[in-house]
Amino acid sequence: MGAPVSAAELELQGSRLVVSGALDGSAIKDFTEQLGGGAVHTVVFQDSFGGTAEAAGAFADAIRLSGVQTEVRGQCMAACAYAFLAGKTHRFGYGLQVNGILLPVATRPTAAELAVRWRGDEAHKTLADFTPPAAGTATATTVASASTAPKPVEASAPPAKDNWQPDHGVLFTASPSLFGRIYNTYYCDGTQGRDFSKCERLPDADPYKLGVLTP
């Protein structure tokens, strides 16, 4: 599972609420209250390396309900990635840092699936692939039929807190250069650990065209 990650921490910077650490649910009450106050216009996820599917859904619901924008500064993995997609607009932050967002998947997506997988309600359906069957099976049918490997789920299994595999998913990166930002997209099967240079580069997978980033 790799090195343990710290729980989510919140820091209000004017109209921007910075969220760092894992989305494990420990900060969701405070997060929801902050957004409910109306002073936050942008949620910034900064170096958030995971969390649970349940927490991802809770953060995403709060973001969607409040209508705020989301931004990534540094790395945003798994649970963070789905919360990020819930923003009214969702973008990479400016600066000299390399920004990356890893969206977990059950299997390598096809080109056709990539085109729609993270747009609007489809993101909800994809998240449902990683939540307990009682909460998500019905709504996940369309995407799951194309993307989920046939893995039997025991009826007595506890709620899926980390059903996604570490460092397994589609990784979108933006690196600064003299000529502007360079965007790349990769499929990572998880065996590479944090050495994402070993991931498979996906052609014609611009994050703006796929809806992962908004203009």
PDB file of N, CA, C and O in Angstrom, residues 85-156:
ATOM      1  N   LEU A  85     -13.332  16.535  -9.794  1.00  0.00           N
ATOM      2  CA  LEU A  85     -14.200  16.588 -10.972  1.00  0.00           C
ATOM      3  C   LEU A  85     -15.568  17.183 -10.674  1.00  0.00           C
ATOM      4  O   LEU A  85     -16.295  17.552 -11.592  1.00  0.00           O
ATOM      5  N   ALA A  86     -15.931  17.307  -9.392  1.00  0.00           N
ATOM      6  CA  ALA A  86     -17.246  17.821  -9.026  1.00  0.00           C
ATOM      7  C   ALA A  86     -17.330  19.339  -9.111  1.00  0.00           C
ATOM      8  O   ALA A  86     -18.413  19.907  -8.988  1.00  0.00           O
ATOM      9  N   GLY A  87     -16.198  20.019  -9.315  1.00  0.00           N
ATOM     10  CA  GLY A  87     -16.200  21.475  -9.367  1.00  0.00           C
ATOM     11  C   GLY A  87     -16.960  22.020 -10.562  1.00  0.00           C
ATOM     12  O   GLY A  87     -17.056  21.385 -11.610  1.00  0.00           O
ATOM     13  N   LYS A  88     -17.504  23.231 -10.392  1.00  0.00           N
ATOM     14  CA  LYS A  88     -18.194  23.889 -11.502  1.00  0.00           C
ATOM     15  C   LYS A  88     -17.237  24.032 -12.674  1.00  0.00           C
ATOM     16  O   LYS A  88     -17.602  23.834 -13.831  1.00  0.00           O
ATOM     17  N   THR A  89     -16.007  24.415 -12.385  1.00  0.00           N
ATOM     18  CA  THR A  89     -14.894  24.312 -13.322  1.00  0.00           C
ATOM     19  C   THR A  89     -13.784  23.599 -12.579  1.00  0.00           C
ATOM     20  O   THR A  89     -13.699  23.683 -11.348  1.00  0.00           O
ATOM     21  N   HIS A  90     -12.946  22.860 -13.283  1.00  0.00           N
ATOM     22  CA  HIS A  90     -11.861  22.139 -12.620  1.00  0.00           C
ATOM     23  C   HIS A  90     -10.601  22.280 -13.450  1.00  0.00           C
ATOM     24  O   HIS A  90     -10.557  21.923 -14.625  1.00  0.00           O
ATOM     25  N   ARG A  91      -9.570  22.838 -12.796  1.00  0.00           N
ATOM     26  CA  ARG A  91      -8.364  23.217 -13.522  1.00  0.00           C
ATOM     27  C   ARG A  91      -7.112  22.845 -12.743  1.00  0.00           C
ATOM     28  O   ARG A  91      -7.169  22.589 -11.543  1.00  0.00           O
ATOM     29  N   PHE A  92      -5.973  22.860 -13.443  1.00  0.00           N
ATOM     30  CA  PHE A  92      -4.675  22.759 -12.797  1.00  0.00           C
ATOM     31  C   PHE A  92      -4.241  24.160 -12.373  1.00  0.00           C
ATOM     32  O   PHE A  92      -4.494  25.143 -13.088  1.00  0.00           O
ATOM     33  N   GLY A  93      -3.562  24.258 -11.228  1.00  0.00           N
ATOM     34  CA  GLY A  93      -3.089  25.535 -10.751  1.00  0.00           C
ATOM     35  C   GLY A  93      -1.885  26.021 -11.544  1.00  0.00           C
ATOM     36  O   GLY A  93      -1.189  25.244 -12.191  1.00  0.00           O
ATOM     37  N   TYR A  94      -1.656  27.321 -11.474  1.00  0.00           N
ATOM     38  CA  TYR A  94      -0.509  27.916 -12.152  1.00  0.00           C
ATOM     39  C   TYR A  94       0.732  27.774 -11.279  1.00  0.00           C
ATOM     40  O   TYR A  94       0.653  27.461 -10.098  1.00  0.00           O
ATOM     41  N   GLY A  95       1.882  28.023 -11.868  1.00  0.00           N
ATOM     42  CA  GLY A  95       3.122  27.930 -11.120  1.00  0.00           C
ATOM     43  C   GLY A  95       4.111  27.009 -11.808  1.00  0.00           C
ATOM     44  O   GLY A  95       3.842  26.459 -12.885  1.00  0.00           O
ATOM     45  N   LEU A  96       5.248  26.806 -11.178  1.00  0.00           N
ATOM     46  CA  LEU A  96       6.320  26.005 -11.770  1.00  0.00           C
ATOM     47  C   LEU A  96       6.249  24.529 -11.383  1.00  0.00           C
ATOM     48  O   LEU A  96       7.065  23.729 -11.837  1.00  0.00           O
ATOM     49  N   GLN A  97       5.300  24.167 -10.521  1.00  0.00           N
ATOM     50  CA  GLN A  97       5.212  22.775 -10.103  1.00  0.00           C
ATOM     51  C   GLN A  97       4.609  21.897 -11.204  1.00  0.00           C
ATOM     52  O   GLN A  97       3.909  22.386 -12.086  1.00  0.00           O
ATOM     53  N   VAL A  98       4.933  20.612 -11.159  1.00  0.00           N
ATOM     54  CA  VAL A  98       4.284  19.636 -12.040  1.00  0.00           C
ATOM     55  C   VAL A  98       2.965  19.233 -11.389  1.00  0.00           C
ATOM     56  O   VAL A  98       2.933  18.812 -10.230  1.00  0.00           O
ATOM     57  N   ASN A  99       1.876  19.400 -12.120  1.00  0.00           N
ATOM     58  CA  ASN A  99       0.568  19.009 -11.606  1.00  0.00           C
ATOM     59  C   ASN A  99       0.163  17.663 -12.194  1.00  0.00           C
ATOM     60  O   ASN A  99       0.433  17.387 -13.365  1.00  0.00           O
ATOM     61  N   GLY A 100      -0.476  16.834 -11.386  1.00  0.00           N
ATOM     62  CA  GLY A 100      -0.924  15.537 -11.875  1.00  0.00           C
ATOM     63  C   GLY A 100      -2.193  15.097 -11.177  1.00  0.00           C
ATOM     64  O   GLY A 100      -2.402  15.390  -9.998  1.00  0.00           O
ATOM     65  N   ILE A 101      -3.053  14.436 -11.915  1.00  0.00           N
ATOM     66  CA  ILE A 101      -4.281  13.889 -11.348  1.00  0.00           C
ATOM     67  C   ILE A 101      -4.426  12.446 -11.818  1.00  0.00           C
ATOM     68  O   ILE A 101      -4.342  12.165 -13.026  1.00  0.00           O
ATOM     69  N   LEU A 102      -4.583  11.528 -10.870  1.00  0.00           N
ATOM     70  CA  LEU A 102      -4.711  10.107 -11.191  1.00  0.00           C
ATOM     71  C   LEU A 102      -6.133   9.650 -10.889  1.00  0.00           C
ATOM     72  O   LEU A 102      -6.566   9.641  -9.750  1.00  0.00           O
ATOM     73  N   LEU A 103      -6.861   9.294 -11.941  1.00  0.00           N
ATOM     74  CA  LEU A 103      -8.229   8.808 -11.801  1.00  0.00           C
ATOM     75  C   LEU A 103      -8.223   7.290 -11.819  1.00  0.00           C
ATOM     76  O   LEU A 103      -7.815   6.681 -12.806  1.00  0.00           O
ATOM     77  N   PRO A 104      -8.631   6.649 -10.722  1.00  0.00           N
ATOM     78  CA  PRO A 104      -8.580   5.191 -10.665  1.00  0.00           C
ATOM     79  C   PRO A 104      -9.550   4.548 -11.647  1.00  0.00           C
ATOM     80  O   PRO A 104     -10.621   5.085 -11.924  1.00  0.00           O
ATOM     81  N   VAL A 105      -9.148   3.436 -12.202  1.00  0.00           N
ATOM     82  CA  VAL A 105      -9.990   2.662 -13.113  1.00  0.00           C
ATOM     83  C   VAL A 105      -9.855   1.190 -12.746  1.00  0.00           C
ATOM     84  O   VAL A 105      -8.863   0.780 -12.141  1.00  0.00           O
ATOM     85  N   ALA A 106     -10.855   0.404 -13.093  1.00  0.00           N
ATOM     86  CA  ALA A 106     -10.791  -1.024 -12.816  1.00  0.00           C
ATOM     87  C   ALA A 106      -9.936  -1.741 -13.851  1.00  0.00           C
ATOM     88  O   ALA A 106      -9.203  -2.673 -13.537  1.00  0.00           O
ATOM     89  N   THR A 107     -10.037  -1.295 -15.117  1.00  0.00           N
ATOM     90  CA  THR A 107      -9.241  -1.877 -16.194  1.00  0.00           C
ATOM     91  C   THR A 107      -8.840  -0.761 -17.150  1.00  0.00           C
ATOM     92  O   THR A 107      -9.356   0.363 -17.061  1.00  0.00           O
ATOM     93  N   ARG A 108      -7.948  -1.067 -18.058  1.00  0.00           N
ATOM     94  CA  ARG A 108      -7.502  -0.067 -19.030  1.00  0.00           C
ATOM     95  C   ARG A 108      -8.683   0.384 -19.881  1.00  0.00           C
ATOM     96  O   ARG A 108      -9.333  -0.421 -20.536  1.00  0.00           O
ATOM     97  N   PRO A 109      -9.001   1.681 -19.894  1.00  0.00           N
ATOM     98  CA  PRO A 109     -10.158   2.143 -20.669  1.00  0.00           C
ATOM     99  C   PRO A 109      -9.876   2.152 -22.163  1.00  0.00           C
ATOM    100  O   PRO A 109      -8.744   2.355 -22.599  1.00  0.00           O
ATOM    101  N   THR A 110     -10.919   1.923 -22.945  1.00  0.00           N
ATOM    102  CA  THR A 110     -10.804   2.018 -24.393  1.00  0.00           C
ATOM    103  C   THR A 110     -10.838   3.489 -24.799  1.00  0.00           C
ATOM    104  O   THR A 110     -11.199   4.359 -24.011  1.00  0.00           O
ATOM    105  N   ALA A 111     -10.487   3.769 -26.047  1.00  0.00           N
ATOM    106  CA  ALA A 111     -10.517   5.141 -26.539  1.00  0.00           C
ATOM    107  C   ALA A 111     -11.929   5.710 -26.469  1.00  0.00           C
ATOM    108  O   ALA A 111     -12.135   6.878 -26.104  1.00  0.00           O
ATOM    109  N   ALA A 112     -12.930   4.881 -26.801  1.00  0.00           N
ATOM    110  CA  ALA A 112     -14.319   5.343 -26.766  1.00  0.00           C
ATOM    111  C   ALA A 112     -14.748   5.668 -25.343  1.00  0.00           C
ATOM    112  O   ALA A 112     -15.468   6.643 -25.103  1.00  0.00           O
ATOM    113  N   GLU A 113     -14.315   4.865 -24.402  1.00  0.00           N
ATOM    114  CA  GLU A 113     -14.687   5.102 -23.012  1.00  0.00           C
ATOM    115  C   GLU A 113     -13.995   6.341 -22.462  1.00  0.00           C
ATOM    116  O   GLU A 113     -14.585   7.127 -21.719  1.00  0.00           O
ATOM    117  N   LEU A 114     -12.748   6.550 -22.849  1.00  0.00           N
ATOM    118  CA  LEU A 114     -12.022   7.737 -22.408  1.00  0.00           C
ATOM    119  C   LEU A 114     -12.768   9.016 -22.791  1.00  0.00           C
ATOM    120  O   LEU A 114     -12.776   9.994 -22.042  1.00  0.00           O
ATOM    121  N   ALA A 115     -13.410   9.002 -23.948  1.00  0.00           N
ATOM    122  CA  ALA A 115     -14.051  10.200 -24.473  1.00  0.00           C
ATOM    123  C   ALA A 115     -15.207  10.683 -23.605  1.00  0.00           C
ATOM    124  O   ALA A 115     -15.557  11.863 -23.624  1.00  0.00           O
ATOM    125  N   VAL A 116     -15.825   9.771 -22.833  1.00  0.00           N
ATOM    126  CA  VAL A 116     -17.011  10.165 -22.055  1.00  0.00           C
ATOM    127  C   VAL A 116     -16.881   9.866 -20.563  1.00  0.00           C
ATOM    128  O   VAL A 116     -17.704  10.326 -19.783  1.00  0.00           O
ATOM    129  N   ARG A 117     -15.871   9.139 -20.177  1.00  0.00           N
ATOM    130  CA  ARG A 117     -15.843   8.574 -18.827  1.00  0.00           C
ATOM    131  C   ARG A 117     -15.911   9.606 -17.702  1.00  0.00           C
ATOM    132  O   ARG A 117     -16.521   9.363 -16.665  1.00  0.00           O
ATOM    133  N   TRP A 118     -15.300  10.762 -17.885  1.00  0.00           N
ATOM    134  CA  TRP A 118     -15.232  11.721 -16.772  1.00  0.00           C
ATOM    135  C   TRP A 118     -16.012  12.996 -17.043  1.00  0.00           C
ATOM    136  O   TRP A 118     -15.700  14.055 -16.516  1.00  0.00           O
ATOM    137  N   ARG A 119     -17.058  12.881 -17.849  1.00  0.00           N
ATOM    138  CA  ARG A 119     -17.911  14.034 -18.126  1.00  0.00           C
ATOM    139  C   ARG A 119     -19.211  13.934 -17.326  1.00  0.00           C
ATOM    140  O   ARG A 119     -19.932  12.956 -17.407  1.00  0.00           O
ATOM    141  N   GLY A 120     -19.511  14.960 -16.552  1.00  0.00           N
ATOM    142  CA  GLY A 120     -20.793  15.047 -15.866  1.00  0.00           C
ATOM    143  C   GLY A 120     -21.139  13.824 -15.050  1.00  0.00           C
ATOM    144  O   GLY A 120     -20.376  13.354 -14.214  1.00  0.00           O
ATOM    145  N   ASP A 121     -22.333  13.273 -15.310  1.00  0.00           N
ATOM    146  CA  ASP A 121     -22.829  12.147 -14.526  1.00  0.00           C
ATOM    147  C   ASP A 121     -21.993  10.887 -14.707  1.00  0.00           C
ATOM    148  O   ASP A 121     -22.046   9.983 -13.878  1.00  0.00           O
ATOM    149  N   GLU A 122     -21.235  10.806 -15.799  1.00  0.00           N
ATOM    150  CA  GLU A 122     -20.413   9.621 -16.006  1.00  0.00           C
ATOM    151  C   GLU A 122     -19.370   9.474 -14.901  1.00  0.00           C
ATOM    152  O   GLU A 122     -18.993   8.360 -14.526  1.00  0.00           O
ATOM    153  N   ALA A 123     -18.905  10.599 -14.350  1.00  0.00           N
ATOM    154  CA  ALA A 123     -17.947  10.528 -13.244  1.00  0.00           C
ATOM    155  C   ALA A 123     -18.589   9.876 -12.027  1.00  0.00           C
ATOM    156  O   ALA A 123     -17.952   9.104 -11.312  1.00  0.00           O
ATOM    157  N   HIS A 124     -19.872  10.157 -11.795  1.00  0.00           N
ATOM    158  CA  HIS A 124     -20.594   9.516 -10.685  1.00  0.00           C
ATOM    159  C   HIS A 124     -20.645   8.009 -10.900  1.00  0.00           C
ATOM    160  O   HIS A 124     -20.449   7.218  -9.984  1.00  0.00           O
ATOM    161  N   LYS A 125     -20.936   7.615 -12.131  1.00  0.00           N
ATOM    162  CA  LYS A 125     -21.057   6.191 -12.434  1.00  0.00           C
ATOM    163  C   LYS A 125     -19.724   5.483 -12.244  1.00  0.00           C
ATOM    164  O   LYS A 125     -19.667   4.359 -11.760  1.00  0.00           O
ATOM    165  N   THR A 126     -18.647   6.147 -12.633  1.00  0.00           N
ATOM    166  CA  THR A 126     -17.333   5.546 -12.472  1.00  0.00           C
ATOM    167  C   THR A 126     -16.983   5.411 -11.005  1.00  0.00           C
ATOM    168  O   THR A 126     -16.441   4.396 -10.573  1.00  0.00           O
ATOM    169  N   LEU A 127     -17.297   6.430 -10.213  1.00  0.00           N
ATOM    170  CA  LEU A 127     -17.044   6.349  -8.782  1.00  0.00           C
ATOM    171  C   LEU A 127     -17.831   5.189  -8.181  1.00  0.00           C
ATOM    172  O   LEU A 127     -17.347   4.504  -7.272  1.00  0.00           O
ATOM    173  N   ALA A 128     -19.021   4.936  -8.694  1.00  0.00           N
ATOM    174  CA  ALA A 128     -19.843   3.848  -8.168  1.00  0.00           C
ATOM    175  C   ALA A 128     -19.188   2.486  -8.361  1.00  0.00           C
ATOM    176  O   ALA A 128     -19.511   1.532  -7.656  1.00  0.00           O
ATOM    177  N   ASP A 129     -18.261   2.389  -9.310  1.00  0.00           N
ATOM    178  CA  ASP A 129     -17.536   1.136  -9.485  1.00  0.00           C
ATOM    179  C   ASP A 129     -16.752   0.768  -8.228  1.00  0.00           C
ATOM    180  O   ASP A 129     -16.427  -0.396  -8.009  1.00  0.00           O
ATOM    181  N   PHE A 130     -16.435   1.768  -7.421  1.00  0.00           N
ATOM    182  CA  PHE A 130     -15.557   1.556  -6.278  1.00  0.00           C
ATOM    183  C   PHE A 130     -16.276   1.680  -4.945  1.00  0.00           C
ATOM    184  O   PHE A 130     -15.651   1.740  -3.893  1.00  0.00           O
ATOM    185  N   THR A 131     -17.613   1.770  -4.958  1.00  0.00           N
ATOM    186  CA  THR A 131     -18.386   1.879  -3.733  1.00  0.00           C
ATOM    187  C   THR A 131     -19.169   0.595  -3.499  1.00  0.00           C
ATOM    188  O   THR A 131     -19.310  -0.228  -4.402  1.00  0.00           O
ATOM    189  N   PRO A 132     -19.702   0.383  -2.294  1.00  0.00           N
ATOM    190  CA  PRO A 132     -20.435  -0.848  -1.993  1.00  0.00           C
ATOM    191  C   PRO A 132     -21.577  -1.065  -2.974  1.00  0.00           C
ATOM    192  O   PRO A 132     -22.240  -0.109  -3.381  1.00  0.00           O
ATOM    193  N   PRO A 133     -21.834  -2.308  -3.387  1.00  0.00           N
ATOM    194  CA  PRO A 133     -22.872  -2.606  -4.374  1.00  0.00           C
ATOM    195  C   PRO A 133     -24.229  -1.992  -4.053  1.00  0.00           C
ATOM    196  O   PRO A 133     -24.916  -1.507  -4.930  1.00  0.00           O
ATOM    197  N   ALA A 134     -24.629  -1.983  -2.785  1.00  0.00           N
ATOM    198  CA  ALA A 134     -25.940  -1.468  -2.419  1.00  0.00           C
ATOM    199  C   ALA A 134     -26.072   0.013  -2.752  1.00  0.00           C
ATOM    200  O   ALA A 134     -27.141   0.521  -3.009  1.00  0.00           O
ATOM    201  N   ALA A 135     -24.939   0.713  -2.755  1.00  0.00           N
ATOM    202  CA  ALA A 135     -24.981   2.149  -2.996  1.00  0.00           C
ATOM    203  C   ALA A 135     -24.826   2.503  -4.463  1.00  0.00           C
ATOM    204  O   ALA A 135     -25.260   3.554  -4.886  1.00  0.00           O
ATOM    205  N   GLY A 136     -24.207   1.603  -5.247  1.00  0.00           N
ATOM    206  CA  GLY A 136     -23.873   2.057  -6.577  1.00  0.00           C
ATOM    207  C   GLY A 136     -24.098   1.127  -7.738  1.00  0.00           C
ATOM    208  O   GLY A 136     -23.931   1.538  -8.870  1.00  0.00           O
ATOM    209  N   THR A 137     -24.475  -0.125  -7.528  1.00  0.00           N
ATOM    210  CA  THR A 137     -24.523  -1.067  -8.639  1.00  0.00           C
ATOM    211  C   THR A 137     -25.458  -0.625  -9.748  1.00  0.00           C
ATOM    212  O   THR A 137     -25.117  -0.658 -10.921  1.00  0.00           O
ATOM    213  N   ALA A 138     -26.660  -0.155  -9.396  1.00  0.00           N
ATOM    214  CA  ALA A 138     -27.643   0.187 -10.413  1.00  0.00           C
ATOM    215  C   ALA A 138     -27.165   1.325 -11.297  1.00  0.00           C
ATOM    216  O   ALA A 138     -27.324   1.291 -12.512  1.00  0.00           O
ATOM    217  N   THR A 139     -26.550   2.342 -10.684  1.00  0.00           N
ATOM    218  CA  THR A 139     -26.136   3.483 -11.479  1.00  0.00           C
ATOM    219  C   THR A 139     -24.838   3.241 -12.208  1.00  0.00           C
ATOM    220  O   THR A 139     -24.474   3.981 -13.101  1.00  0.00           O
ATOM    221  N   ALA A 140     -24.110   2.199 -11.828  1.00  0.00           N
ATOM    222  CA  ALA A 140     -22.811   1.952 -12.452  1.00  0.00           C
ATOM    223  C   ALA A 140     -22.883   0.996 -13.625  1.00  0.00           C
ATOM    224  O   ALA A 140     -21.885   0.754 -14.271  1.00  0.00           O
ATOM    225  N   THR A 141     -24.081   0.487 -13.923  1.00  0.00           N
ATOM    226  CA  THR A 141     -24.196  -0.586 -14.888  1.00  0.00           C
ATOM    227  C   THR A 141     -23.554  -0.269 -16.222  1.00  0.00           C
ATOM    228  O   THR A 141     -22.788  -1.059 -16.766  1.00  0.00           O
ATOM    229  N   THR A 142     -23.838   0.923 -16.770  1.00  0.00           N
ATOM    230  CA  THR A 142     -23.344   1.253 -18.104  1.00  0.00           C
ATOM    231  C   THR A 142     -21.841   1.245 -18.161  1.00  0.00           C
ATOM    232  O   THR A 142     -21.240   0.613 -19.023  1.00  0.00           O
ATOM    233  N   VAL A 143     -21.201   1.971 -17.235  1.00  0.00           N
ATOM    234  CA  VAL A 143     -19.750   2.056 -17.256  1.00  0.00           C
ATOM    235  C   VAL A 143     -19.122   0.759 -16.795  1.00  0.00           C
ATOM    236  O   VAL A 143     -18.143   0.295 -17.363  1.00  0.00           O
ATOM    237  N   ALA A 144     -19.696   0.160 -15.753  1.00  0.00           N
ATOM    238  CA  ALA A 144     -19.097  -1.053 -15.215  1.00  0.00           C
ATOM    239  C   ALA A 144     -19.051  -2.169 -16.237  1.00  0.00           C
ATOM    240  O   ALA A 144     -18.103  -2.954 -16.285  1.00  0.00           O
ATOM    241  N   SER A 145     -20.071  -2.248 -17.098  1.00  0.00           N
ATOM    242  CA  SER A 145     -20.098  -3.321 -18.079  1.00  0.00           C
ATOM    243  C   SER A 145     -18.926  -3.228 -19.037  1.00  0.00           C
ATOM    244  O   SER A 145     -18.476  -4.227 -19.564  1.00  0.00           O
ATOM    245  N   ALA A 146     -18.433  -2.010 -19.236  1.00  0.00           N
ATOM    246  CA  ALA A 146     -17.325  -1.834 -20.166  1.00  0.00           C
ATOM    247  C   ALA A 146     -15.981  -1.760 -19.481  1.00  0.00           C
ATOM    248  O   ALA A 146     -14.960  -2.015 -20.092  1.00  0.00           O
ATOM    249  N   SER A 147     -15.994  -1.393 -18.157  1.00  0.00           N
ATOM    250  CA  SER A 147     -14.706  -1.070 -17.552  1.00  0.00           C
ATOM    251  C   SER A 147     -14.306  -1.949 -16.391  1.00  0.00           C
ATOM    252  O   SER A 147     -13.161  -1.929 -15.982  1.00  0.00           O
ATOM    253  N   THR A 148     -15.242  -2.698 -15.816  1.00  0.00           N
ATOM    254  CA  THR A 148     -14.911  -3.418 -14.607  1.00  0.00           C
ATOM    255  C   THR A 148     -14.625  -4.885 -14.893  1.00  0.00           C
ATOM    256  O   THR A 148     -15.449  -5.575 -15.480  1.00  0.00           O
ATOM    257  N   ALA A 149     -13.476  -5.362 -14.493  1.00  0.00           N
ATOM    258  CA  ALA A 149     -13.147  -6.768 -14.650  1.00  0.00           C
ATOM    259  C   ALA A 149     -14.085  -7.596 -13.786  1.00  0.00           C
ATOM    260  O   ALA A 149     -14.499  -7.152 -12.722  1.00  0.00           O
ATOM    261  N   PRO A 150     -14.435  -8.813 -14.197  1.00  0.00           N
ATOM    262  CA  PRO A 150     -15.371  -9.639 -13.427  1.00  0.00           C
ATOM    263  C   PRO A 150     -14.751 -10.132 -12.128  1.00  0.00           C
ATOM    264  O   PRO A 150     -14.143 -11.187 -12.077  1.00  0.00           O
ATOM    265  N   LYS A 151     -14.891  -9.317 -11.089  1.00  0.00           N
ATOM    266  CA  LYS A 151     -14.364  -9.700  -9.783  1.00  0.00           C
ATOM    267  C   LYS A 151     -15.532 -10.022  -8.846  1.00  0.00           C
ATOM    268  O   LYS A 151     -16.366  -9.169  -8.598  1.00  0.00           O
ATOM    269  N   PRO A 152     -15.624 -11.229  -8.343  1.00  0.00           N
ATOM    270  CA  PRO A 152     -16.716 -11.554  -7.438  1.00  0.00           C
ATOM    271  C   PRO A 152     -16.608 -10.742  -6.157  1.00  0.00           C
ATOM    272  O   PRO A 152     -15.536 -10.520  -5.631  1.00  0.00           O
ATOM    273  N   VAL A 153     -17.759 -10.254  -5.681  1.00  0.00           N
ATOM    274  CA  VAL A 153     -17.811  -9.486  -4.441  1.00  0.00           C
ATOM    275  C   VAL A 153     -18.574 -10.286  -3.404  1.00  0.00           C
ATOM    276  O   VAL A 153     -19.717 -10.683  -3.619  1.00  0.00           O
ATOM    277  N   GLU A 154     -17.964 -10.537  -2.280  1.00  0.00           N
ATOM    278  CA  GLU A 154     -18.607 -11.302  -1.233  1.00  0.00           C
ATOM    279  C   GLU A 154     -19.730 -10.485  -0.611  1.00  0.00           C
ATOM    280  O   GLU A 154     -19.589  -9.283  -0.361  1.00  0.00           O
ATOM    281  N   ALA A 155     -20.844 -11.151  -0.322  1.00  0.00           N
ATOM    282  CA  ALA A 155     -22.002 -10.461   0.232  1.00  0.00           C
ATOM    283  C   ALA A 155     -21.690  -9.854   1.588  1.00  0.00           C
ATOM    284  O   ALA A 155     -22.266  -8.849   1.987  1.00  0.00           O
ATOM    285  N   SER A 156     -20.779 -10.440   2.319  1.00  0.00           N
ATOM    286  CA  SER A 156     -20.480  -9.964   3.662  1.00  0.00           C
ATOM    287  C   SER A 156     -19.325  -8.966   3.683  1.00  0.00           C
ATOM    288  O   SER A 156     -18.855  -8.576   4.741  1.00  0.00           O
TER     289      SER A 156
END
